[in-house]
Structure formats: structure tokens, C-alpha cells
mmCIF file of C-alpha atoms in Angstrom:
data_model
loop_
_atom_site.group_PDB
_atom_site.id
_atom_site.type_symbol
_atom_site.label_atom_id
_atom_site.label_comp_id
_atom_site.label_asym_id
_atom_site.label_seq_id
_atom_site.Cartn_x
_atom_site.Cartn_y
_atom_site.Cartn_z
ATOM 1 C CA MET A 1 -32.143 -9.478 -20.204
ATOM 2 C CA PHE A 2 -31.104 -12.593 -19.357
ATOM 3 C CA THR A 3 -32.208 -15.324 -17.417
ATOM 4 C CA GLY A 4 -29.597 -17.577 -16.962
ATOM 5 C CA ILE A 5 -30.197 -20.444 -18.572
ATOM 6 C CA VAL A 6 -26.881 -21.161 -20.076
ATOM 7 C CA GLN A 7 -27.849 -22.417 -23.752
ATOM 8 C CA LYS A 8 -24.509 -22.901 -25.205
ATOM 9 C CA VAL A 9 -20.749 -23.343 -23.736
ATOM 10 C CA GLY A 10 -18.247 -21.655 -26.154
ATOM 11 C CA THR A 11 -14.497 -22.184 -26.670
ATOM 12 C CA VAL A 12 -12.923 -18.301 -26.850
ATOM 13 C CA LYS A 13 -11.095 -18.802 -29.816
ATOM 14 C CA ARG A 14 -8.786 -15.573 -30.320
ATOM 15 C CA VAL A 15 -8.012 -12.580 -27.726
ATOM 16 C CA SER A 16 -6.382 -9.333 -29.126
ATOM 17 C CA ARG A 17 -5.614 -6.157 -27.322
ATOM 18 C CA GLY A 18 -4.981 -3.009 -28.918
ATOM 19 C CA ALA A 19 -7.121 0.064 -27.716
ATOM 20 C CA GLY A 20 -8.821 -2.775 -25.803
ATOM 21 C CA LEU A 21 -10.541 -6.103 -25.178
ATOM 22 C CA VAL A 22 -11.620 -7.988 -28.408
ATOM 23 C CA LEU A 23 -12.873 -11.955 -27.787
ATOM 24 C CA GLU A 24 -13.945 -14.015 -30.636
ATOM 25 C CA VAL A 25 -16.445 -16.730 -29.749
ATOM 26 C CA GLU A 26 -17.294 -19.956 -31.097
ATOM 27 C CA ALA A 27 -20.526 -21.798 -29.760
ATOM 28 C CA ASP A 28 -19.576 -25.955 -29.696
ATOM 29 C CA LYS A 29 -23.126 -26.326 -31.486
ATOM 30 C CA PRO A 30 -24.415 -24.452 -34.088
ATOM 31 C CA TRP A 31 -27.283 -22.080 -32.457
ATOM 32 C CA THR A 32 -31.389 -22.636 -34.169
ATOM 33 C CA LYS A 33 -31.048 -19.357 -35.207
ATOM 34 C CA PRO A 34 -28.022 -17.473 -36.315
ATOM 35 C CA LEU A 35 -26.891 -14.755 -34.663
ATOM 36 C CA GLU A 36 -27.365 -11.293 -35.648
ATOM 37 C CA GLU A 37 -24.754 -8.282 -35.348
ATOM 38 C CA GLY A 38 -25.386 -5.286 -32.319
ATOM 39 C CA GLU A 39 -27.013 -8.580 -30.506
ATOM 40 C CA SER A 40 -26.456 -9.505 -26.619
ATOM 41 C CA VAL A 41 -24.750 -11.991 -25.910
ATOM 42 C CA ALA A 42 -24.264 -13.110 -22.118
ATOM 43 C CA VAL A 43 -20.862 -14.740 -22.153
ATOM 44 C CA ASN A 44 -19.816 -15.870 -18.290
ATOM 45 C CA GLY A 45 -22.773 -14.007 -17.182
ATOM 46 C CA VAL A 46 -21.902 -11.151 -18.682
ATOM 47 C CA CYS A 47 -23.603 -8.973 -21.626
ATOM 48 C CA LEU A 48 -21.891 -8.697 -23.984
ATOM 49 C CA THR A 49 -22.860 -7.030 -28.066
ATOM 50 C CA VAL A 50 -22.107 -9.063 -31.086
ATOM 51 C CA ALA A 51 -19.809 -7.157 -33.283
ATOM 52 C CA LYS A 52 -19.603 -9.528 -35.819
ATOM 53 C CA CYS A 53 -20.914 -12.562 -36.644
ATOM 54 C CA ASN A 54 -20.203 -15.963 -38.698
ATOM 55 C CA GLY A 55 -22.030 -18.822 -38.390
ATOM 56 C CA SER A 56 -21.089 -19.460 -34.943
ATOM 57 C CA ARG A 57 -18.451 -17.391 -34.245
ATOM 58 C CA PHE A 58 -18.811 -14.450 -33.367
ATOM 59 C CA THR A 59 -16.411 -11.073 -31.706
ATOM 60 C CA ALA A 60 -17.649 -9.029 -29.033
ATOM 61 C CA ASP A 61 -15.717 -5.213 -27.499
ATOM 62 C CA VAL A 62 -15.060 -5.477 -23.293
ATOM 63 C CA LEU A 63 -15.576 -2.371 -22.236
ATOM 64 C CA GLY A 64 -12.105 -1.346 -19.868
ATOM 65 C CA GLU A 65 -14.831 -1.492 -16.771
ATOM 66 C CA THR A 66 -15.916 -4.330 -17.720
ATOM 67 C CA GLU A 67 -13.083 -6.558 -18.176
ATOM 68 C CA ALA A 68 -11.346 -4.582 -14.300
ATOM 69 C CA ARG A 69 -14.904 -6.078 -12.332
ATOM 70 C CA THR A 70 -14.858 -9.397 -14.506
ATOM 71 C CA GLY A 71 -12.882 -12.835 -15.303
ATOM 72 C CA LEU A 72 -12.617 -11.932 -18.888
ATOM 73 C CA GLY A 73 -9.625 -10.379 -18.965
ATOM 74 C CA GLU A 74 -7.944 -13.714 -18.247
ATOM 75 C CA LEU A 75 -9.308 -15.919 -20.942
ATOM 76 C CA VAL A 76 -7.210 -17.386 -23.278
ATOM 77 C CA PRO A 77 -8.141 -18.852 -26.929
ATOM 78 C CA GLY A 78 -9.237 -22.213 -26.211
ATOM 79 C CA ALA A 79 -11.086 -20.892 -22.952
ATOM 80 C CA LYS A 80 -14.905 -22.913 -22.246
ATOM 81 C CA VAL A 81 -17.577 -19.788 -21.426
ATOM 82 C CA ASN A 82 -20.771 -19.831 -21.134
ATOM 83 C CA LEU A 83 -23.333 -18.176 -23.272
ATOM 84 C CA GLU A 84 -26.541 -16.998 -23.129
ATOM 85 C CA ARG A 85 -28.544 -14.914 -25.979
ATOM 86 C CA ALA A 86 -30.982 -12.517 -24.421
ATOM 87 C CA VAL A 87 -34.380 -12.966 -23.820
ATOM 88 C CA ARG A 88 -37.584 -11.712 -26.845
ATOM 89 C CA ALA A 89 -40.488 -11.858 -25.265
ATOM 90 C CA GLY A 90 -42.997 -14.595 -25.228
ATOM 91 C CA ASP A 91 -39.790 -16.636 -24.335
ATOM 92 C CA PRO A 92 -39.644 -18.722 -20.874
ATOM 93 C CA LEU A 93 -38.621 -17.755 -18.133
ATOM 94 C CA GLY A 94 -36.680 -20.295 -16.418
ATOM 95 C CA GLY A 95 -34.073 -18.902 -13.577
ATOM 96 C CA HIS A 96 -33.935 -15.247 -12.670
ATOM 97 C CA ILE A 97 -33.872 -11.309 -13.640
ATOM 98 C CA VAL A 98 -30.236 -11.235 -15.219
ATOM 99 C CA GLN A 99 -28.902 -8.006 -16.437
ATOM 100 C CA GLY A 100 -25.662 -9.623 -17.266
ATOM 101 C CA HIS A 101 -24.046 -6.180 -15.319
ATOM 102 C CA VAL A 102 -21.870 -8.602 -13.042
ATOM 103 C CA ASP A 103 -21.536 -6.536 -9.667
ATOM 104 C CA GLY A 104 -17.645 -8.458 -9.309
ATOM 105 C CA SER A 105 -16.336 -11.350 -9.015
ATOM 106 C CA GLY A 106 -15.415 -14.123 -7.084
ATOM 107 C CA GLU A 107 -13.018 -17.099 -5.875
ATOM 108 C CA ILE A 108 -14.375 -20.862 -5.529
ATOM 109 C CA VAL A 109 -12.630 -21.769 -1.676
ATOM 110 C CA ALA A 110 -15.001 -24.824 -1.095
ATOM 111 C CA ARG A 111 -16.059 -27.682 -4.061
ATOM 112 C CA GLU A 112 -17.915 -30.895 -1.698
ATOM 113 C CA LYS A 113 -19.536 -33.501 -2.979
ATOM 114 C CA ALA A 114 -23.473 -34.256 -2.299
ATOM 115 C CA GLY A 115 -24.478 -37.831 -3.480
ATOM 116 C CA ARG A 116 -24.784 -36.869 -7.061
ATOM 117 C CA ASP A 117 -25.095 -33.339 -6.443
ATOM 118 C CA PHE A 118 -21.751 -31.238 -5.480
ATOM 119 C CA ARG A 119 -21.425 -27.631 -4.080
ATOM 120 C CA LEU A 120 -19.594 -24.858 -4.327
ATOM 121 C CA LYS A 121 -18.561 -22.650 -1.760
ATOM 122 C CA ILE A 122 -17.275 -19.032 -3.310
ATOM 123 C CA ARG A 123 -15.855 -15.974 -1.699
ATOM 124 C CA CYS A 124 -17.735 -13.108 -3.197
ATOM 125 C CA GLY A 125 -16.977 -10.736 -0.240
ATOM 126 C CA ARG A 126 -19.201 -9.236 2.363
ATOM 127 C CA VAL A 127 -21.895 -6.363 0.248
ATOM 128 C CA LEU A 128 -22.743 -9.370 -2.228
ATOM 129 C CA ALA A 129 -23.316 -11.916 0.610
ATOM 130 C CA ALA A 130 -25.395 -8.744 2.461
ATOM 131 C CA GLN A 131 -27.398 -8.292 -0.203
ATOM 132 C CA SER A 132 -27.994 -12.156 -0.788
ATOM 133 C CA VAL A 133 -31.324 -14.328 0.750
ATOM 134 C CA LEU A 134 -31.224 -18.017 1.786
ATOM 135 C CA LYS A 135 -32.871 -20.020 -0.967
ATOM 136 C CA GLY A 136 -32.794 -16.513 -3.125
ATOM 137 C CA SER A 137 -31.169 -16.144 -6.563
ATOM 138 C CA ILE A 138 -27.694 -15.364 -7.728
ATOM 139 C CA THR A 139 -25.871 -15.386 -10.798
ATOM 140 C CA VAL A 140 -22.416 -17.378 -11.027
ATOM 141 C CA ASP A 141 -20.523 -17.786 -14.627
ATOM 142 C CA GLY A 142 -23.955 -16.133 -16.406
ATOM 143 C CA VAL A 143 -25.623 -19.722 -14.868
ATOM 144 C CA SER A 144 -28.308 -18.891 -12.660
ATOM 145 C CA LEU A 145 -28.189 -20.810 -9.283
ATOM 146 C CA THR A 146 -29.843 -21.020 -5.528
ATOM 147 C CA ILE A 147 -28.616 -19.687 -2.698
ATOM 148 C CA THR A 148 -28.121 -22.289 -0.306
ATOM 149 C CA ALA A 149 -25.550 -21.435 2.168
ATOM 150 C CA ILE A 150 -24.568 -17.479 3.165
ATOM 151 C CA GLY A 151 -21.410 -16.472 5.384
ATOM 152 C CA ASP A 152 -20.059 -12.610 6.074
ATOM 153 C CA ASP A 153 -18.499 -12.752 3.137
ATOM 154 C CA TYR A 154 -19.340 -16.205 1.162
ATOM 155 C CA VAL A 155 -22.110 -17.808 -0.528
ATOM 156 C CA ALA A 156 -22.926 -21.651 -1.390
ATOM 157 C CA VAL A 157 -24.679 -23.358 -4.450
ATOM 158 C CA ASP A 158 -24.900 -26.516 -5.538
ATOM 159 C CA LEU A 159 -24.995 -27.904 -8.622
ATOM 160 C CA ILE A 160 -27.089 -30.793 -10.499
ATOM 161 C CA PRO A 161 -25.177 -32.997 -12.491
ATOM 162 C CA THR A 162 -27.629 -30.980 -15.317
ATOM 163 C CA THR A 163 -26.136 -28.279 -14.316
ATOM 164 C CA ALA A 164 -22.366 -29.273 -14.470
ATOM 165 C CA ARG A 165 -22.361 -31.362 -17.554
ATOM 166 C CA GLY A 166 -24.108 -28.970 -19.692
ATOM 167 C CA THR A 167 -22.456 -25.141 -18.304
ATOM 168 C CA ILE A 168 -18.157 -24.602 -16.989
ATOM 169 C CA LEU A 169 -18.771 -24.534 -13.776
ATOM 170 C CA GLY A 170 -19.073 -29.126 -13.808
ATOM 171 C CA ALA A 171 -14.955 -28.502 -13.729
ATOM 172 C CA LYS A 172 -14.835 -25.894 -11.099
ATOM 173 C CA ARG A 173 -11.751 -26.185 -8.712
ATOM 174 C CA PRO A 174 -11.050 -24.510 -5.923
ATOM 175 C CA GLY A 175 -8.995 -21.318 -6.589
ATOM 176 C CA ASP A 176 -10.755 -21.080 -9.676
ATOM 177 C CA ARG A 177 -12.757 -17.371 -10.640
ATOM 178 C CA VAL A 178 -15.934 -16.826 -11.430
ATOM 179 C CA ASN A 179 -18.330 -13.713 -12.199
ATOM 180 C CA LEU A 180 -20.866 -13.456 -9.409
ATOM 181 C CA GLU A 181 -24.141 -11.015 -10.171
ATOM 182 C CA GLY A 182 -26.772 -10.742 -7.028
ATOM 183 C CA ASP A 183 -30.093 -10.278 -7.496
ATOM 184 C CA ILE A 184 -32.242 -7.341 -8.876
ATOM 185 C CA VAL A 185 -34.612 -6.999 -6.525
ATOM 186 C CA GLY A 186 -32.030 -7.726 -3.208
ATOM 187 C CA LYS A 187 -29.250 -5.020 -4.673
ATOM 188 C CA TYR A 188 -32.485 -2.128 -4.675
ATOM 189 C CA LEU A 189 -33.543 -3.722 -1.078
ATOM 190 C CA ALA A 190 -29.882 -2.732 0.323
ATOM 191 C CA GLU A 191 -29.507 -0.072 -1.282
ATOM 192 C CA ARG A 192 -33.214 1.471 -0.425
ATOM 193 C CA GLY A 193 -32.533 0.216 3.612
ATOM 194 C CA ALA A 194 -28.971 2.320 2.773
ATOM 195 C CA ALA A 195 -30.278 5.863 2.166
ATOM 196 C CA ALA A 196 -33.187 5.428 4.295
ATOM 197 C CA THR A 197 -30.226 4.567 7.009
ATOM 198 C CA ALA A 198 -28.539 7.752 6.847
ATOM 199 C CA ALA A 199 -32.529 9.846 6.009
ATOM 200 C CA ALA A 200 -32.607 8.799 9.152
ATOM 201 C CA PRO A 201 -29.591 7.375 11.532
ATOM 202 C CA GLY A 202 -30.851 7.596 14.685
ATOM 203 C CA GLY A 203 -34.263 5.548 13.544
ATOM 204 C CA ILE A 204 -37.281 5.677 11.567
ATOM 205 C CA THR A 205 -39.601 8.705 14.529
ATOM 206 C CA GLU A 206 -42.561 10.701 12.842
ATOM 207 C CA GLU A 207 -39.649 13.810 13.204
ATOM 208 C CA ALA A 208 -37.350 11.837 10.560
ATOM 209 C CA LEU A 209 -40.332 11.367 8.523
ATOM 210 C CA ALA A 210 -41.732 14.335 8.463
ATOM 211 C CA LYS A 211 -37.955 15.599 6.602
ATOM 212 C CA ALA A 212 -37.999 12.552 4.403
ATOM 213 C CA GLY A 213 -41.300 14.315 2.872
ATOM 214 C CA PHE A 214 -44.034 12.226 4.794
ATOM 215 C CA SER A 215 -46.791 13.416 6.686
#
């Protein structure tokens, strides 16, 4: 589990394609506690397992499903990525509950300056937009952000200077692809709501409740 509070920015050192995609990444600054093999690290919001590590550098295997659903397959040596180690018992929960299971990718369609801050408008598709809540949370390339606007197929998030400087989002421009993970609470509510609607297509009635096991 993660919280969407990026701890380091890293650089992709090597991209290998044999039986599958393997990434080698190095944190731009040393970790306070060295990485360990087998631990989880979110790379641009994607939960990956450390296969090998040496100091601030580590390698991780990427599943085919993960590559298809995220933008990790587009990374090249020299690319910058957001990094967050899995939260441990006792760690502060500064963002929101993030699984590192990306729902899909989105496209930045606008970047608007708002005084010292700026807003990113992200096309995310109708499903994720429908699961989102104004002032709720969403993870963009591993960064926990607050949704400031919602449309039929997009969400918008605002970035303060600290977030822009401390993550790769400050360099994002229209046309760039980002990994998106919706709030787990919103996803569960949407799933349960859809199941309830399917069970009672004519609406919630005494008969529908009885068929569902309520008495």
C-alpha cells in the first residue's frame, strides 16, 4: 500500500525486453534506508517488486498486463519517474490509500496557470470520471491529488509549487500520458451500485429486496 506522497524522483537507467519488460531505475538522491530485494516500490504510481538492488539503483520486472494498462512500456533510458516505497506500520498517511494498481492511462489535454499554481485537465475516460468525486482523491503518476473539476470524460487537478518541483508532474504538458488510479472507496461504491442496479433493474422495491435476500 502507498499514500501517493512521492519520496524521490528517479532516472530510468536501462530498459530490457527479453521474455518481458525489465526496468532499471536509480533514485536521484540516496534513500535514508537502503532498498531491499522483494519490497514494493511505486514507479509512476505502479506497484513493482524490487528484483535486484544496489544502493539507490534497482531493477523490477513488469507484467504484460501492467505494461498494457500503464505507460511504463513507453519509458526510455534517461526518463524521469516518481518513486514511493510501500508504507509501513507507523508511517504517516499523508495522502490517501493507494494500491499501486493503475486503472488506466490518461492524457493531459490542458495546462492552465492559476497564480503561483497550475491546473492539469486530464482526459481519463467515462468510467473513471464517473467514479470520481469533486474534492475527492486521485493518483496521477503516483501523486495523490485533489480533484478540482470533473467532466463526462475528464478530471482536473491543481498543483502547488512544492508538488511541481518535487515530482515529474511539473514538466508535464498537453499530449503527455499519465498513469491514473481512482480512489478505492469510489471504485467499490461504483461497483456495488452497479451490482444493485443489475439486481433490481426496475428500482429498489420490497420484491427486489426479498429476491436479494432481505426480509
